[in-house]
mmCIF file of C-alpha atoms in Angstrom:
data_model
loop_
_atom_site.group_PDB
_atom_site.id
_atom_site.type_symbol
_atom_site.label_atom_id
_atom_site.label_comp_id
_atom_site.label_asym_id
_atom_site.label_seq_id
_atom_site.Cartn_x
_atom_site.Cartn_y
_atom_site.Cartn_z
ATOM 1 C CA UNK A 1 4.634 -12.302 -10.977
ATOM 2 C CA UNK A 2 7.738 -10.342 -10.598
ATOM 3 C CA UNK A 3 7.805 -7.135 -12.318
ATOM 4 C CA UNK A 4 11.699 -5.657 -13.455
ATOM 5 C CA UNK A 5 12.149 -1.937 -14.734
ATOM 6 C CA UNK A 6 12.256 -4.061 -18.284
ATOM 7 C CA UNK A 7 10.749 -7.483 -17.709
ATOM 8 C CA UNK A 8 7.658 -9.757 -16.219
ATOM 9 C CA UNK A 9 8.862 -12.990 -14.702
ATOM 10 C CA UNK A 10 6.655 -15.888 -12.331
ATOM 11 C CA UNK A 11 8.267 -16.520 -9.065
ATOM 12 C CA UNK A 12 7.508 -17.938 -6.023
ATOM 13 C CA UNK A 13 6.075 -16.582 -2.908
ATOM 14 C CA UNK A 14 9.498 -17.392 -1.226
ATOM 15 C CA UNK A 15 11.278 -15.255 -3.366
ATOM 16 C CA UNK A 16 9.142 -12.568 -2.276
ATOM 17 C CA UNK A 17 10.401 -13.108 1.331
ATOM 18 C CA UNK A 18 13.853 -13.483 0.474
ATOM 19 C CA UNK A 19 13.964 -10.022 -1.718
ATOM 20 C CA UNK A 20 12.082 -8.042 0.737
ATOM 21 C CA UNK A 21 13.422 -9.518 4.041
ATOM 22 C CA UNK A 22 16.512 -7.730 4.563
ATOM 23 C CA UNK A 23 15.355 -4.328 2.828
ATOM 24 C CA UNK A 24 14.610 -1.205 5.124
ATOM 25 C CA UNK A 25 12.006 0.387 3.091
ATOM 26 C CA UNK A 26 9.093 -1.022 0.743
ATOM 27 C CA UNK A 27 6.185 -0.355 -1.144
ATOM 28 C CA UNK A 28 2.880 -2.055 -0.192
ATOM 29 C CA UNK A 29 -0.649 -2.141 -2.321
ATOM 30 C CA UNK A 30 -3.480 -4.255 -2.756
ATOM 31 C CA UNK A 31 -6.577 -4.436 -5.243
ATOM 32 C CA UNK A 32 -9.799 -5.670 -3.722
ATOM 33 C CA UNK A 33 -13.125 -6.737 -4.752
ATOM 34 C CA UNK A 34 -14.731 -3.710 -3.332
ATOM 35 C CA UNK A 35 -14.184 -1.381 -0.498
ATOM 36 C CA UNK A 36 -16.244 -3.431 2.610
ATOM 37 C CA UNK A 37 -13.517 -5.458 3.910
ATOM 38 C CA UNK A 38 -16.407 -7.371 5.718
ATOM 39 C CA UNK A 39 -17.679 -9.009 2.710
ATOM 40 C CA UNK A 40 -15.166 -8.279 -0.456
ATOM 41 C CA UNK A 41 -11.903 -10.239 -1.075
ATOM 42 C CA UNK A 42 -8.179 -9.246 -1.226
ATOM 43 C CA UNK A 43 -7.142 -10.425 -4.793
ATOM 44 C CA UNK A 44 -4.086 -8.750 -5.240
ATOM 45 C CA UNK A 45 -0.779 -7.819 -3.375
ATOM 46 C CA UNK A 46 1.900 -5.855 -4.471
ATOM 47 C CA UNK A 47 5.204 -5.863 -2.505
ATOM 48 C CA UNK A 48 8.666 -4.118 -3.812
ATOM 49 C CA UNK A 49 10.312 -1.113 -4.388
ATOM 50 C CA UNK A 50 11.607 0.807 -7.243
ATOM 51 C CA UNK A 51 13.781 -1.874 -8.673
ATOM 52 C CA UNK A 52 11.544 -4.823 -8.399
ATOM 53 C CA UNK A 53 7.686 -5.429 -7.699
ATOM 54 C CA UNK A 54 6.005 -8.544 -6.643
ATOM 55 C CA UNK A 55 2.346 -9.316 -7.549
ATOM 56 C CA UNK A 56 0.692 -11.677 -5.453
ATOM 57 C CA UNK A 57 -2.611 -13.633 -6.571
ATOM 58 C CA UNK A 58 -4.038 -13.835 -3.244
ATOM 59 C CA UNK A 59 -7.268 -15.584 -4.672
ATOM 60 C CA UNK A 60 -4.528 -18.996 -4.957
ATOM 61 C CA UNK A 61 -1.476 -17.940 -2.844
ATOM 62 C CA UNK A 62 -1.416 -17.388 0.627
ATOM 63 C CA UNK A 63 1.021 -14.248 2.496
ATOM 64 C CA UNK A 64 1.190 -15.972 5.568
ATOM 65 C CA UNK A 65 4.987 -16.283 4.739
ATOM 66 C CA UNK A 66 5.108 -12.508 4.786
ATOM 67 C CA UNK A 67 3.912 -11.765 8.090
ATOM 68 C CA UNK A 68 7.556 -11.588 9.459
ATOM 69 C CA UNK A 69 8.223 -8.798 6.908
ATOM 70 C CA UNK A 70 4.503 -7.009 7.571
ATOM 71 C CA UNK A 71 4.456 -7.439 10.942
ATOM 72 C CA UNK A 72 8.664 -6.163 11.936
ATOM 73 C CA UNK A 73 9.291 -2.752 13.151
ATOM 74 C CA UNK A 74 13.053 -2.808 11.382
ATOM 75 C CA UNK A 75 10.971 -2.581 7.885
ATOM 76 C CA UNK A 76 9.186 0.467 6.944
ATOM 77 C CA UNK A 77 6.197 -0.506 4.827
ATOM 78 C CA UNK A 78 5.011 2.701 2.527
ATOM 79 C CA UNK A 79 0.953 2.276 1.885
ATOM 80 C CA UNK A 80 -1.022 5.084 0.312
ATOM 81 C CA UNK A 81 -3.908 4.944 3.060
ATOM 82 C CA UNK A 82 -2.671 2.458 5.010
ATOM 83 C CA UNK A 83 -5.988 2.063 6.897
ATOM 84 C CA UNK A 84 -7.723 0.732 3.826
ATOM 85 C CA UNK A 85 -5.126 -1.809 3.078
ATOM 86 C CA UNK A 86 -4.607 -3.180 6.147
ATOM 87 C CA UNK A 87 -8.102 -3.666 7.308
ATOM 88 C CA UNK A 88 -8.462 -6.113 4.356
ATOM 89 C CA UNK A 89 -5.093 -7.851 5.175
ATOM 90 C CA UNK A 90 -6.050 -8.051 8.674
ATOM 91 C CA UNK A 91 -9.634 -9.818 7.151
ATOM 92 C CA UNK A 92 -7.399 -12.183 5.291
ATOM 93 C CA UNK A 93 -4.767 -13.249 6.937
ATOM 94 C CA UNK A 94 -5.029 -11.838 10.403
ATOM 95 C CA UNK A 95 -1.525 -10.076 10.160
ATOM 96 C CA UNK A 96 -1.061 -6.911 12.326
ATOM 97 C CA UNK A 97 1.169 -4.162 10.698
ATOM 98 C CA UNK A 98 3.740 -2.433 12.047
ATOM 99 C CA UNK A 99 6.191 -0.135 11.234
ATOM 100 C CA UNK A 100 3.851 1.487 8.071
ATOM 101 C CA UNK A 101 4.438 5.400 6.284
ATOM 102 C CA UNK A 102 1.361 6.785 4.726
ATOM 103 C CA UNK A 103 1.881 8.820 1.858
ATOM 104 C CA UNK A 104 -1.534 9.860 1.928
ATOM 105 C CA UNK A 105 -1.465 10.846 5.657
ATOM 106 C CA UNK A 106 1.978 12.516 5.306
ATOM 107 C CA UNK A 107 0.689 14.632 1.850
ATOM 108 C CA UNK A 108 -2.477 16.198 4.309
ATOM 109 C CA UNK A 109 0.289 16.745 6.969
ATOM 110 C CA UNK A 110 2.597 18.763 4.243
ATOM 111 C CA UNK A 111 -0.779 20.917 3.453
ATOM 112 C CA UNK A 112 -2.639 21.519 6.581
ATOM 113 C CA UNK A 113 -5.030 19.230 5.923
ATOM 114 C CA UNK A 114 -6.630 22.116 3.362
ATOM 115 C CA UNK A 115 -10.016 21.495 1.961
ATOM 116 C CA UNK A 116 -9.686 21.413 -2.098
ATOM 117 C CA UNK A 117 -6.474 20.233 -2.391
ATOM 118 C CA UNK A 118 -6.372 16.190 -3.597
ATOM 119 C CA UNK A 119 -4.684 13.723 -2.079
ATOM 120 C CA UNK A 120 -5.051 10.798 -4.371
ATOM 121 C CA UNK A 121 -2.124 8.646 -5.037
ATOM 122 C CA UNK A 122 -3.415 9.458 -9.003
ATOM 123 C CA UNK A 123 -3.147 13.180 -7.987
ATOM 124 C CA UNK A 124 0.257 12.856 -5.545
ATOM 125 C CA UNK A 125 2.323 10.954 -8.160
ATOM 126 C CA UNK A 126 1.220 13.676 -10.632
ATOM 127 C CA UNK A 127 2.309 16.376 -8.289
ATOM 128 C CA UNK A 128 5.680 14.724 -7.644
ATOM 129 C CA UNK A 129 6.386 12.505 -10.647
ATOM 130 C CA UNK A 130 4.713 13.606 -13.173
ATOM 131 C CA UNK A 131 3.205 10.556 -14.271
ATOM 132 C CA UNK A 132 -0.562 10.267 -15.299
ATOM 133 C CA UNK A 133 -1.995 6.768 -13.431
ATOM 134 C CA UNK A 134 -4.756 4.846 -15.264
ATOM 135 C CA UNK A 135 -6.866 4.285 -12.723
ATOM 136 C CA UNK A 136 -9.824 3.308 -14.584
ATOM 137 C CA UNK A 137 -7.926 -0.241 -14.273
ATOM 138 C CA UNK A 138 -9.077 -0.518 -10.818
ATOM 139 C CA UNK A 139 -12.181 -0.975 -11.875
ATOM 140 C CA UNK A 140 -11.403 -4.074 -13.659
ATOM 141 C CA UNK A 141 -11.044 -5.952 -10.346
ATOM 142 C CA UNK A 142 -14.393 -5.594 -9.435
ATOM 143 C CA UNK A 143 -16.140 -8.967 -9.763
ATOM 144 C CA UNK A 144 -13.439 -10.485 -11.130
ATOM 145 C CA UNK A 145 -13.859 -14.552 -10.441
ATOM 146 C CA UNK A 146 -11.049 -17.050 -11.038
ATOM 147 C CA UNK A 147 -9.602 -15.027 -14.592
ATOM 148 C CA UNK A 148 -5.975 -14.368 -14.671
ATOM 149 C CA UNK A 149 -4.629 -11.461 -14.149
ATOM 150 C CA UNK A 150 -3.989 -9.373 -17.384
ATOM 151 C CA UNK A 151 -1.045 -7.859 -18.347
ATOM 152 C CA UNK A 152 -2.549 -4.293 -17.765
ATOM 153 C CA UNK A 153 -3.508 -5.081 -14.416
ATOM 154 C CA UNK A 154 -0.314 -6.453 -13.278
ATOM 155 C CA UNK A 155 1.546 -3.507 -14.345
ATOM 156 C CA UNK A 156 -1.427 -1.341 -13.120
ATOM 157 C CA UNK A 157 -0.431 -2.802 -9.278
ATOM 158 C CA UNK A 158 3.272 -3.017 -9.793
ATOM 159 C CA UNK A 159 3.151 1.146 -10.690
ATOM 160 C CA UNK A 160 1.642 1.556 -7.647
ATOM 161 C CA UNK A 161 4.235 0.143 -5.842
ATOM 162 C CA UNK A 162 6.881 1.689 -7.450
ATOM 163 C CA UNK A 163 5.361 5.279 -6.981
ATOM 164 C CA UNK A 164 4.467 5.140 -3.155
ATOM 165 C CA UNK A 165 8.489 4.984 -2.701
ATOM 166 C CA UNK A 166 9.406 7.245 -5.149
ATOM 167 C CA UNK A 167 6.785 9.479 -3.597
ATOM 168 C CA UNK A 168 7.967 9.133 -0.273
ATOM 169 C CA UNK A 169 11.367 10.529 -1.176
ATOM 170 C CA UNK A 170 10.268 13.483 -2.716
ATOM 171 C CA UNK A 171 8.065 14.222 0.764
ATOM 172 C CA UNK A 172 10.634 13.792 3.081
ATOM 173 C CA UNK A 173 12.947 17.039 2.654
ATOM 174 C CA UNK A 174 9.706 18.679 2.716
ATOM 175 C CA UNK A 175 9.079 17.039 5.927
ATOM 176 C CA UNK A 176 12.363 17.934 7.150
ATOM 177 C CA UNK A 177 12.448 21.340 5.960
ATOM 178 C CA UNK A 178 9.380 21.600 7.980
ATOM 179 C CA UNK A 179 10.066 20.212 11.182
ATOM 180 C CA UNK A 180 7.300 17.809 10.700
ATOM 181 C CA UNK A 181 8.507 14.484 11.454
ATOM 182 C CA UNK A 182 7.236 14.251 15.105
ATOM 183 C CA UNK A 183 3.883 14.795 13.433
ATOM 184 C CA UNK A 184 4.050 12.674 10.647
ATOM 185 C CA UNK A 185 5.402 9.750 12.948
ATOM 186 C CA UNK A 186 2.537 10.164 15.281
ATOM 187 C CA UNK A 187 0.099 9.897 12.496
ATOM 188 C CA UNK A 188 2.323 7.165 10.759
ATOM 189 C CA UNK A 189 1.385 5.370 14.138
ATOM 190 C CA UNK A 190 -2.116 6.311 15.089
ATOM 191 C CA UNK A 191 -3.663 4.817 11.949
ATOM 192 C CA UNK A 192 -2.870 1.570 12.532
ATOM 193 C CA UNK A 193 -5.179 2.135 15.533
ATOM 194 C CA UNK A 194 -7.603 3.398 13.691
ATOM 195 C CA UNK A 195 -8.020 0.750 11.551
ATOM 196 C CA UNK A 196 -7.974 -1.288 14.834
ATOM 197 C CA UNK A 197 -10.691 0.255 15.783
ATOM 198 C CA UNK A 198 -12.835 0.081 13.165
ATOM 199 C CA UNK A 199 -12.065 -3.454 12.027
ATOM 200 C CA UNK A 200 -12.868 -4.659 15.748
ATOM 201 C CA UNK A 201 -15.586 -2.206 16.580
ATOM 202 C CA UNK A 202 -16.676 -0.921 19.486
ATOM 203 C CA UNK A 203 -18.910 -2.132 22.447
ATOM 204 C CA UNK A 204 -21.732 0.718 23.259
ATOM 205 C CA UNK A 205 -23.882 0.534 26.400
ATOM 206 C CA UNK A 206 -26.948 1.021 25.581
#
């Protein structure tokens, strides 16, 4: 499904490629059955930016033709904890990110990492946008089987989308005013490790 500022349309997965393929910057989300990428499923993708946002039914369709896009280091992919995400895109597919800028990461960054303050995407677009998210909608993934998606949940995932860029542009004059970006690139880079890490384990001697 292809989500406009004023319309829903179907499309296909390779006009998904062809949108996103020559853009610098996009949003990236994904709803899941659970939070154990181990033993829950990726069942939704979003892909886009502000103008347009792609929601992928990854219970039937396959983004194997997006691993060119996921996987370049020309194409900055904006996640709100990447580490989540890609841990259950890794589990799916078995497509490596590159290239990713975590909104959630770069929001601790901006506040020292202080205890108390929230760092939601709920709580961030509130901060920046001023925009309530329903997130009691995420909830509505949770065991679903073979249903469609409904029209609340596709707009529910295409939001999210649109947000993480619009958030990202509000955060980086305050990363600039800050000096920050050698930090926030490290991190930006580091996670992906992370999630390496724990998605591969490690090997203790006993």
């Amino acid at each position: 499904t292809i989500r406009t500022s004023s319309s829903f349309k179907t499309g296909t997965i390779q006009d998904v490629v062809n949108y996103c393929k020559n853009k610098k910057v996009i949003g990236v989300d994904t709803e899941t059955e659970g939070f154990d990428f181990t033993c829950k499923k990726l069942i939704m993708f979003q892909i886009g930016d502000k103008d347009n946002q792609f929601i992928i039914d990854t219970r039937f369709i396959s983004i194997e033709p997006l691993r060119n896009i996921l996987e370049s280091n020309e194409i900055i992919k904006i996640f709100h904890n990447a580490k989540f995400d890609y841990k259950f895109i890794k589990s799916t597919s078995n497509i490596e990110l590159e290239c990713v800028y975590d909104t959630f990461l770069v929001e601790r960054i901006i506040n020292c990492g202080k205890d108390g303050m929230k760092y939601g995407l709920k709580d961030v677009c509130n901060k920046y946008l001023n925009v309530e998210l329903n997130k009691e909608v995420r909830n509505q993934f949770i065991g679903l089987t073979g249903q469609p998606f409904k029209a609340d949940q596709i707009i529910y995932g295409a939001k999210d989308v649109e947000h993480l860029c619009q958030v990202r542009e509000y955060q980086l004059p305050i990363i600039n005013k800050h000096k920050l970006n050698n930090v926030v690139d490290l991190e930006n880079q580091a996670v992906l490790a992370f999630a390496d890490i724990e998605y591969n384990g490690l090997d203790l001697d006993k």
